Amino acid sequence: MNRLSNVSTSISLLIISFFLTISCSKKENEIQTANINFNKNWQFTKGEISESIQPNFDDSKWETINVPHDWSIKGPFSKENPSFSRGGWLPTGKCTYRKTFTVPANEKENKVFVYFDGAYRNSIVYINGQKVGYRPLGYIGFEYDLTEHINFDKENVLTVTLDNSEQPGSRWYTGTGIYRDVTLKIRNKTYIPNWSLYVTTPKISKESATINAAFNIKTEFDKASKIIAKTIVLKDDSEIASKENTVEISATKIENLNVSIDIPNPKLWAPETPELYTVKVQLFNNGELIGEESTRTGIRELGYSKDTGFSINGVQTKLKGVCLHHAGGPIGAAIYKRTIQRQLEILREMGCNAVRTSHNPFSTEFLETCDEMGFLVMNEVFDEWEIVKNPTTVQEGKKIRIPVKYYADKFKEWADTDLTDFVLRDRNHPSVVMWSIGNEIDQMKTDEGIPIANRLIDIIHKLDDRPVTNGLIGYGWDAWPSEGAAQTSDIRGYNYIKENGLDREDKIAPNSMGVVTECASAQSFYPRSIYLYGKEKEAWWNKLGYTSTEAYEWVEKRELIGYRGVQAWKDIKNRDDIMGQFIWTGWDYLGEVIPFGWPARSSSFAPIDLCGFPKDGYYFYQSQWSNKPMVHIFPHWNLEGMEGKEVTVFAYTNGDEVELFQDGKSLGKQKNNLNDVEYQEWKVIYKPGSLKAVSYKNGKEIATKQVNTAGKAAKIELFVRRTNLKADGEDLSYVECTILDKDGNVVPKADNLINFEVIGEANLIAVGNGDNMNLDSFQASNRKAFNGKALAVIQTTENAGNIEFKASAKGLETATISLKSKR
Ligand code: GAL
């Protein structure tokens, strides 16, 4: 029996002692089975109990949970919660997790590490009562060596305490908990340390590409030994090239290897063809496999030229980007791969090709999904440096300022470590096209910020060669960034820049290109499908009960057409020196409810609501960013009370002409100049009936959209993107419900209460409807539709089988949908 089969035997014992918590996707006889999924069966309690760090503490009364876990999302929403409107009025605080596990005696010669991809926040980790580490930033991944405290063949207890009690603790909803994956890693004493494997592709042509793998080998054996490192490149699980290197190692020195491998006829990674390769390094001692590390990579050439624009593999590419926060709407901050995939699928259908991780490190899963789907990422690390942010927030509709207790007091001590770990963790992802060191850092308005920016940029430059930007603020109004600011970044980054800002920056730093790190999106602040005229508008605002008109003015200034977003795209669409833009935001998110206050608990900036339902602005971006023929008109055509009155109807299209018909009669054609950024509008006298838009290109009809006045709600339509799910206890199905009349028209103001039932191998885990002012719990078995729509999120169990989902509402036809889950 060679060493490899020894390892797999001991790993299978481990499987038993971990209560079958090991991912079933692992293959027998492969040493990476030593990376053990540690997500299942944790004991959890809110609060802090100092004795609970002791291994013999009795936690049997605590709740048993699986991670990812975010308990803040369970609510309730309350005006008394100190997270305030910034945190979506949700509860926060301290909490403790414990996990009991056994490592078999035959692992004694090995090392044991635990890896957390993120725990929000101020985590302290103990093993068997011994503290192994503290990490204040809740978004950062970290690994601890547990070996010296492990009792092999006996029970061990890992305790994690979190403290998210200082509030408001963020400018947006963060979640609280171990909200990302946990992995237990068993390694030989000779090993490749965490994140040391760094893969680059320095030479690329159609005929051949060079993949370079740099990595460290460390040993904790006293005796020197000869190790063979085999570097293998795989495509779709098949080995396509490899190289062996022999190295003498000893405990006194960490060896650094640099291996170059040529790949003939490489398949290049690009947004439309996200081809991935795997690079695996195996270590052999006396012919026996003792450990391995692997990472994925994409072969692609990135070009950043002020004259010819940003390019991938020589193809000029504009960043049609969105800023996102990390959470997943109704399911909170503990998100699953499927949450990310769905977010990106809906964005891709909007024409989006890029995401800014505003304003903190996201999960590893997020970047993996971007790699797989061909998204381009501006990977951002900080929202705050040394000075506390004091953002404008809204109380009863009135603007006030409340400082947030986030990271400023930790920055001096932790920033360099956090930044280093962030880059080390993320630098192998082909989706990452640039780094960002900050968002709207006030210190960049004076020269005080420059040495800090330079220090952070230096850290990144030492670890990676992709360019660095910084989302600066202040263009076009009172406090401009310091003149030196533009020179610090490799790519000048501007938030909310106006034309005078672009001109000024160009003069200051004429040799570098820029990117609009953030701009307004083409979206009115009213929630999805809300069109208010006359008395209805007054009633809507009166219901909010605000004593000041500030919020009203703020919202109304935005206009239904979302003119600011239209203008922001117009400013840069035809400029090669600007890589592209990132709109604020792609999806609505919890918290930061400006310009509203209570009872709003989520933002309303985005063209997509919290549940994934498109608003009108979504179609503006589709008309500008996507080539798929489309036309969209709004408002809906159920404007009761407006009979005989004039209403403006707007259209977005990627055709070069649009014609609007009311009840079959043409109201005229309008041009759409595709070289510019345009929308169309008609003044129409409202009467119930139909509106139809027809879009043409070069005289040919390319798309139509008809909106009818809907009758009474009669039935529910269910929509899912996939019917075959994975029976892994993690996969999700997002079931979108739409209320229709008897003829199949969407009832645009329907608010029927829908009851959900799941039969079979899945559970209902969240509900929602996209109304940013709804304070009902996300964890319920029913939901009122909001403007005709509601959402249910179901999660598979670990058993394969049939799943039946049923949605029913009083007076409406019940709808069902059948899904299947497989192992
Ligand atoms: C920006 C900021 C974002 C968000 C947004 C809201 O200035 O960078 O994080 O707060 O404003 O409008």
Short mmCIF file of N, CA and C in Angstrom, two decimals, residues 321-325 354-359 517-519 582-587:
data_model
loop_
_atom_site.label_atom_id
_atom_site.label_comp_id
_atom_site.label_asym_id
_atom_site.label_seq_id
_atom_site.Cartn_x
_atom_site.Cartn_y
_atom_site.Cartn_z
N GLY A 321 -20.83 47.67 -16.68
CA GLY A 321 -20.74 47.06 -15.36
C GLY A 321 -21.76 47.55 -14.34
N VAL A 322 -21.88 46.75 -13.30
CA VAL A 322 -22.73 47.12 -12.16
C VAL A 322 -21.93 46.97 -10.87
N CYS A 323 -22.24 47.83 -9.90
CA CYS A 323 -21.74 47.63 -8.55
C CYS A 323 -22.72 46.67 -7.87
N LEU A 324 -22.22 45.76 -7.07
CA LEU A 324 -23.09 44.88 -6.29
C LEU A 324 -22.64 44.92 -4.84
N HIS A 325 -23.59 44.71 -3.91
CA HIS A 325 -23.19 44.36 -2.55
C HIS A 325 -23.23 42.83 -2.47
N ALA A 354 -19.78 43.09 -16.48
CA ALA A 354 -18.76 43.36 -15.45
C ALA A 354 -19.40 43.70 -14.10
N VAL A 355 -18.67 43.37 -13.04
CA VAL A 355 -19.16 43.63 -11.67
C VAL A 355 -18.04 44.27 -10.85
N ARG A 356 -18.42 45.25 -10.06
CA ARG A 356 -17.49 45.81 -9.06
C ARG A 356 -17.92 45.25 -7.70
N THR A 357 -17.00 44.65 -6.98
CA THR A 357 -17.33 44.07 -5.67
C THR A 357 -17.35 45.21 -4.64
N SER A 358 -18.42 45.98 -4.70
CA SER A 358 -18.45 47.15 -3.82
C SER A 358 -18.87 46.74 -2.41
N HIS A 359 -18.18 47.14 -1.49
CA HIS A 359 -16.88 47.80 -1.41
C HIS A 359 -16.01 46.94 -0.49
N THR A 517 -15.93 54.20 -11.91
CA THR A 517 -16.09 53.19 -10.87
C THR A 517 -17.53 53.15 -10.35
N GLU A 518 -18.21 54.28 -10.45
CA GLU A 518 -19.60 54.30 -9.97
C GLU A 518 -20.35 55.45 -10.62
N CYS A 519 -21.61 55.20 -11.03
CA CYS A 519 -22.46 56.28 -11.54
C CYS A 519 -23.90 55.91 -11.25
N PHE A 582 -19.65 51.45 -14.02
CA PHE A 582 -20.29 50.54 -13.06
C PHE A 582 -21.44 51.30 -12.42
N ILE A 583 -22.66 50.88 -12.75
CA ILE A 583 -23.80 51.65 -12.24
C ILE A 583 -24.07 51.29 -10.79
N TRP A 584 -24.62 52.24 -10.06
CA TRP A 584 -25.02 51.99 -8.67
C TRP A 584 -26.51 51.70 -8.65
N THR A 585 -26.96 50.49 -8.39
CA THR A 585 -26.26 49.20 -8.32
C THR A 585 -26.90 48.27 -9.34
N GLY A 586 -26.42 47.05 -9.47
CA GLY A 586 -27.05 46.11 -10.39
C GLY A 586 -28.37 45.61 -9.82
N TRP A 587 -28.32 45.19 -8.56
CA TRP A 587 -29.50 44.70 -7.85
C TRP A 587 -29.75 45.58 -6.63
#
